[in-house]
């Protein structure tokens, strides 16, 4: 399967347009059509409906494989480039919003004191590490104490825990449960919730962790600023699961420990493993 054809297919499927994919990839529309026809001929399956442009069931199945395949290829190219010519200059750090504060700590322990910081989403940061867009990544998320963070398969990676703290439910101080020492999340499944997937535990993850049908968003918060989310919680728009440290100095809010299921908030340090380095000291992303 030609990776060039696969890359064209993913662009068309994502953009739902042959012409938009041609602009993004720098091809003519005719070349994009030829790529898709060649890939369909190779596989013997129709991958895209043309009007409207949407993946067929076979195309949707291929998309599930295409992302990891293309990521692995990009990661291999970046790894070989690092081997050929180590990159001088400032330390490039990628961090998810709740891990930004750890970047200064990281820079203090590095020889390169100059720092370039890029804020990324939880979904995109592993890709940036794998493809050498950043030298290291600080990825945050919520998980059971001994489980890895949810993340993308980025190939061999040295992953170490940088920081870990308890997860809490953030409630207004006036909430009837604000005085509790701990809560079972399933008991709050039908409460009002704020879905803030970049700065709190995503509601989809809470549904999966508890097995409870609930945790529906009354408010969706697309921001990366914890202060905005906490202000929404304080004014009664809904609850959110956050790291305990995020509520320090906020007397208008109550932080109630999550007792069941056990959840922690963790910041992990991600580094690519250079070729020839052997087994990474942390866990292998593959």
Short mmCIF file of C-alpha atoms in Angstrom, two decimals:
data_model
loop_
_atom_site.label_atom_id
_atom_site.label_comp_id
_atom_site.label_asym_id
_atom_site.label_seq_id
_atom_site.Cartn_x
_atom_site.Cartn_y
_atom_site.Cartn_z
CA UNK A 1 0.00 0.00 0.00
CA UNK A 2 1.62 3.22 -1.19
CA UNK A 3 1.86 5.71 1.71
CA UNK A 4 1.50 8.64 -0.71
CA UNK A 5 -1.87 7.29 -1.82
CA UNK A 6 -2.84 6.64 1.79
CA UNK A 7 -1.96 10.22 2.77
CA UNK A 8 -4.10 11.54 -0.08
CA UNK A 9 -7.00 9.32 0.98
CA UNK A 10 -6.89 10.53 4.59
CA UNK A 11 -6.84 14.17 3.45
CA UNK A 12 -9.87 13.71 1.19
CA UNK A 13 -11.76 11.81 3.91
CA UNK A 14 -10.97 14.45 6.53
CA UNK A 15 -11.80 17.45 4.35
CA UNK A 16 -14.75 15.76 2.59
CA UNK A 17 -13.50 17.30 -0.65
CA UNK A 18 -11.17 16.35 -3.50
CA UNK A 19 -10.48 19.98 -4.35
CA UNK A 20 -9.72 20.99 -0.74
CA UNK A 21 -7.38 18.01 -0.38
CA UNK A 22 -5.60 19.05 -3.59
CA UNK A 23 -5.00 22.54 -2.18
CA UNK A 24 -3.75 21.21 1.15
CA UNK A 25 -1.41 18.65 -0.43
CA UNK A 26 -0.20 20.84 -3.29
CA UNK A 27 -1.55 18.54 -6.01
CA UNK A 28 -3.94 19.12 -8.87
CA UNK A 29 -7.49 17.87 -8.35
CA UNK A 30 -6.91 15.41 -11.18
CA UNK A 31 -3.88 13.96 -9.37
CA UNK A 32 -5.93 13.53 -6.19
CA UNK A 33 -8.63 11.68 -8.14
CA UNK A 34 -5.97 9.44 -9.70
CA UNK A 35 -4.49 8.66 -6.27
CA UNK A 36 -7.86 7.62 -4.88
CA UNK A 37 -8.64 5.52 -7.97
CA UNK A 38 -5.24 3.80 -7.73
CA UNK A 39 -5.72 3.00 -4.03
CA UNK A 40 -9.22 1.63 -4.65
CA UNK A 41 -7.89 -0.49 -7.52
CA UNK A 42 -5.08 -1.82 -5.34
CA UNK A 43 -7.47 -2.85 -2.56
CA UNK A 44 -10.34 -3.88 -4.82
CA UNK A 45 -12.79 -1.83 -2.76
CA UNK A 46 -14.57 1.49 -3.09
CA UNK A 47 -13.27 3.70 -0.30
CA UNK A 48 -15.12 6.99 -0.89
CA UNK A 49 -18.56 7.94 -2.03
CA UNK A 50 -18.26 10.86 -4.42
CA UNK A 51 -21.43 12.91 -3.86
CA UNK A 52 -21.24 13.74 -1.04
CA UNK A 53 -17.62 12.80 -0.39
CA UNK A 54 -17.77 10.47 2.60
CA UNK A 55 -15.95 7.23 3.45
CA UNK A 56 -17.67 3.97 2.60
CA UNK A 57 -17.69 1.29 5.33
CA UNK A 58 -14.44 -0.04 3.82
CA UNK A 59 -13.00 3.49 3.79
CA UNK A 60 -13.93 4.02 7.42
CA UNK A 61 -12.18 0.77 8.30
CA UNK A 62 -9.06 1.85 6.42
CA UNK A 63 -9.01 5.22 8.21
CA UNK A 64 -8.63 3.41 11.53
CA UNK A 65 -5.35 1.95 10.25
CA UNK A 66 -4.18 4.92 8.21
CA UNK A 67 -3.47 7.32 11.08
CA UNK A 68 -1.11 5.01 13.01
CA UNK A 69 0.60 3.89 9.78
CA UNK A 70 1.32 7.43 8.63
CA UNK A 71 2.39 8.46 12.13
CA UNK A 72 4.87 5.59 12.30
CA UNK A 73 6.34 6.58 8.95
CA UNK A 74 6.67 10.22 10.02
CA UNK A 75 8.22 9.15 13.34
CA UNK A 76 10.76 6.94 11.55
CA UNK A 77 11.74 9.81 9.24
CA UNK A 78 12.13 12.17 12.20
CA UNK A 79 14.17 9.62 14.15
CA UNK A 80 16.59 9.10 11.26
CA UNK A 81 16.90 12.88 10.83
CA UNK A 82 17.83 13.23 14.51
CA UNK A 83 20.49 10.53 14.08
CA UNK A 84 21.98 12.24 11.03
CA UNK A 85 22.13 15.72 12.46
CA UNK A 86 21.25 16.47 16.09
CA UNK A 87 19.36 19.75 16.23
CA UNK A 88 21.00 22.63 18.13
CA UNK A 89 19.13 25.58 19.54
CA UNK A 90 16.50 26.12 22.23
CA UNK A 91 14.83 23.21 23.94
CA UNK A 92 11.44 22.75 22.27
CA UNK A 93 8.87 21.65 24.82
CA UNK A 94 5.31 20.71 24.03
CA UNK A 95 2.82 20.69 26.88
CA UNK A 96 -0.88 20.20 27.36
CA UNK A 97 -2.60 23.07 29.20
CA UNK A 98 -2.53 21.49 32.66
CA UNK A 99 1.14 20.54 32.21
CA UNK A 100 2.46 23.96 31.16
CA UNK A 101 3.67 24.80 34.67
CA UNK A 102 5.99 21.79 34.58
CA UNK A 103 7.85 23.16 31.55
CA UNK A 104 9.89 25.64 33.61
CA UNK A 105 10.93 22.84 35.97
CA UNK A 106 12.03 20.79 32.99
CA UNK A 107 14.06 23.61 31.46
CA UNK A 108 15.90 24.17 34.76
CA UNK A 109 17.38 20.67 34.55
CA UNK A 110 18.50 20.91 30.92
CA UNK A 111 21.78 22.19 29.52
CA UNK A 112 19.93 24.31 26.96
CA UNK A 113 18.45 27.03 29.09
CA UNK A 114 16.67 28.71 26.17
CA UNK A 115 13.16 27.34 25.89
CA UNK A 116 10.47 27.30 23.24
CA UNK A 117 7.10 26.25 24.62
CA UNK A 118 4.22 25.01 22.47
CA UNK A 119 0.81 24.31 24.00
CA UNK A 120 -0.91 21.33 22.40
CA UNK A 121 -4.00 19.21 22.85
CA UNK A 122 -3.81 15.87 24.61
CA UNK A 123 -4.57 14.12 21.32
CA UNK A 124 -1.88 15.92 19.30
CA UNK A 125 1.07 16.13 21.69
CA UNK A 126 2.25 12.49 21.27
CA UNK A 127 2.31 13.01 17.50
CA UNK A 128 4.40 16.17 17.91
CA UNK A 129 6.94 14.24 20.00
CA UNK A 130 7.06 11.35 17.55
CA UNK A 131 7.55 13.56 14.49
CA UNK A 132 10.21 15.81 16.07
CA UNK A 133 8.08 18.94 16.17
CA UNK A 134 9.12 19.16 19.84
CA UNK A 135 12.10 17.66 21.69
CA UNK A 136 10.08 16.56 24.70
CA UNK A 137 6.43 16.55 25.66
CA UNK A 138 4.60 17.02 28.94
CA UNK A 139 1.31 15.18 28.64
CA UNK A 140 -1.36 15.33 31.34
CA UNK A 141 -4.43 13.20 31.87
CA UNK A 142 -6.48 11.12 34.26
CA UNK A 143 -6.09 7.40 34.91
CA UNK A 144 -6.21 4.72 37.57
CA UNK A 145 -3.07 4.91 39.74
CA UNK A 146 -1.23 2.09 37.94
CA UNK A 147 -2.65 2.55 34.44
CA UNK A 148 -1.02 4.46 31.57
CA UNK A 149 -2.59 7.67 30.40
CA UNK A 150 -4.92 7.42 27.43
CA UNK A 151 -2.87 8.40 24.41
CA UNK A 152 -1.83 7.79 20.86
CA UNK A 153 0.43 4.97 19.77
CA UNK A 154 3.53 6.97 18.91
CA UNK A 155 6.10 4.20 18.62
CA UNK A 156 8.99 3.57 21.01
CA UNK A 157 9.06 6.27 23.64
CA UNK A 158 10.69 6.91 26.98
CA UNK A 159 7.78 7.85 29.22
CA UNK A 160 8.30 8.79 32.85
CA UNK A 161 5.99 10.18 35.49
CA UNK A 162 6.79 13.83 36.17
CA UNK A 163 4.01 14.54 38.69
CA UNK A 164 0.94 12.81 40.10
CA UNK A 165 -1.81 14.01 42.43
CA UNK A 166 -5.34 12.99 43.44
CA UNK A 167 -8.34 13.72 41.25
CA UNK A 168 -11.21 15.66 42.84
CA UNK A 169 -14.71 16.72 41.93
CA UNK A 170 -14.95 20.52 41.81
CA UNK A 171 -18.23 21.81 43.25
CA UNK A 172 -19.53 25.23 44.30
CA UNK A 173 -19.02 25.79 48.02
CA UNK A 174 -22.83 25.99 48.38
CA UNK A 175 -23.38 22.55 46.81
CA UNK A 176 -25.11 20.01 49.16
CA UNK A 177 -22.19 17.58 48.73
CA UNK A 178 -19.44 20.15 49.26
CA UNK A 179 -18.78 18.95 52.81
CA UNK A 180 -18.18 15.32 51.87
CA UNK A 181 -14.68 13.85 52.23
CA UNK A 182 -15.09 11.65 49.18
CA UNK A 183 -17.55 10.60 46.48
CA UNK A 184 -18.25 7.74 44.11
CA UNK A 185 -18.46 9.19 40.62
CA UNK A 186 -21.32 6.92 39.61
CA UNK A 187 -23.50 8.64 42.23
CA UNK A 188 -23.06 11.88 40.29
CA UNK A 189 -23.75 10.46 36.83
CA UNK A 190 -27.01 12.43 36.47
CA UNK A 191 -25.64 15.69 37.90
CA UNK A 192 -25.02 18.79 35.78
CA UNK A 193 -21.56 18.52 34.22
CA UNK A 194 -19.20 20.74 32.28
CA UNK A 195 -17.27 18.94 29.55
CA UNK A 196 -13.84 20.59 29.33
CA UNK A 197 -11.74 17.92 27.59
CA UNK A 198 -8.46 19.88 27.63
CA UNK A 199 -8.46 20.95 31.29
CA UNK A 200 -10.49 18.32 33.13
CA UNK A 201 -11.34 14.64 32.89
CA UNK A 202 -13.37 14.21 29.67
CA UNK A 203 -16.93 13.09 30.35
CA UNK A 204 -16.51 10.21 27.89
CA UNK A 205 -13.70 8.93 30.12
CA UNK A 206 -15.89 9.21 33.23
CA UNK A 207 -18.63 7.18 31.52
CA UNK A 208 -16.10 4.51 30.60
CA UNK A 209 -14.50 4.43 34.05
CA UNK A 210 -17.79 4.10 35.93
CA UNK A 211 -19.88 2.12 33.43
CA UNK A 212 -22.70 4.51 34.27
CA UNK A 213 -25.03 5.95 31.66
CA UNK A 214 -24.84 9.64 32.35
CA UNK A 215 -22.20 12.36 32.60
CA UNK A 216 -23.92 14.44 29.92
CA UNK A 217 -22.63 17.93 29.28
CA UNK A 218 -24.83 20.85 30.28
CA UNK A 219 -21.97 23.11 29.21
CA UNK A 220 -19.12 22.37 26.79
CA UNK A 221 -15.95 24.36 27.53
CA UNK A 222 -13.47 24.42 24.64
CA UNK A 223 -10.94 26.64 26.39
CA UNK A 224 -7.51 25.83 27.74
CA UNK A 225 -7.74 28.20 30.72
CA UNK A 226 -8.50 26.47 34.02
CA UNK A 227 -9.67 29.75 35.54
CA UNK A 228 -12.56 30.01 33.09
CA UNK A 229 -13.66 26.47 33.89
CA UNK A 230 -13.49 27.05 37.64
CA UNK A 231 -15.53 30.24 37.29
CA UNK A 232 -18.23 28.25 35.48
CA UNK A 233 -18.23 25.62 38.24
CA UNK A 234 -18.41 28.29 40.97
CA UNK A 235 -21.46 29.90 39.37
CA UNK A 236 -23.36 26.61 39.26
CA UNK A 237 -23.11 25.71 35.58
CA UNK A 238 -21.91 22.19 36.36
CA UNK A 239 -19.30 19.94 37.96
CA UNK A 240 -15.86 18.89 36.69
CA UNK A 241 -13.14 16.43 37.70
CA UNK A 242 -9.79 18.20 38.10
CA UNK A 243 -6.41 17.72 39.76
CA UNK A 244 -6.53 18.67 43.43
CA UNK A 245 -3.91 21.38 42.96
CA UNK A 246 -6.09 23.27 40.49
CA UNK A 247 -8.47 24.29 43.30
CA UNK A 248 -5.91 25.65 45.74
CA UNK A 249 -6.59 29.27 46.59
CA UNK A 250 -10.21 29.06 45.39
CA UNK A 251 -12.32 29.38 48.58
CA UNK A 252 -15.55 29.63 46.57
CA UNK A 253 -15.05 26.01 45.47
CA UNK A 254 -15.00 22.68 47.25
CA UNK A 255 -12.65 19.84 46.21
CA UNK A 256 -14.12 16.43 47.07
CA UNK A 257 -11.91 13.39 46.56
CA UNK A 258 -12.84 10.81 43.93
CA UNK A 259 -12.95 7.53 45.87
CA UNK A 260 -14.54 5.22 43.29
CA UNK A 261 -13.17 4.56 40.78
CA UNK A 262 -9.74 5.59 41.98
CA UNK A 263 -8.42 8.29 39.68
CA UNK A 264 -5.28 10.36 39.71
CA UNK A 265 -4.14 13.24 37.58
CA UNK A 266 -0.70 12.60 36.10
CA UNK A 267 1.81 14.59 34.08
CA UNK A 268 4.11 12.37 32.03
CA UNK A 269 7.36 13.29 30.30
CA UNK A 270 7.60 11.92 26.76
CA UNK A 271 10.88 11.64 24.87
CA UNK A 272 11.55 9.78 21.62
CA UNK A 273 13.96 6.86 21.99
CA UNK A 274 16.97 7.37 19.67
CA UNK A 275 17.91 4.55 17.30
CA UNK A 276 20.34 2.16 18.91
CA UNK A 277 19.37 3.18 22.44
CA UNK A 278 17.90 -0.22 23.26
CA UNK A 279 14.89 -0.58 25.53
CA UNK A 280 13.64 2.72 26.94
CA UNK A 281 13.85 3.38 30.65
CA UNK A 282 10.14 4.12 30.73
CA UNK A 283 7.39 2.19 29.03
CA UNK A 284 7.31 1.51 25.30
CA UNK A 285 4.56 3.37 23.48
CA UNK A 286 4.38 0.51 20.94
#
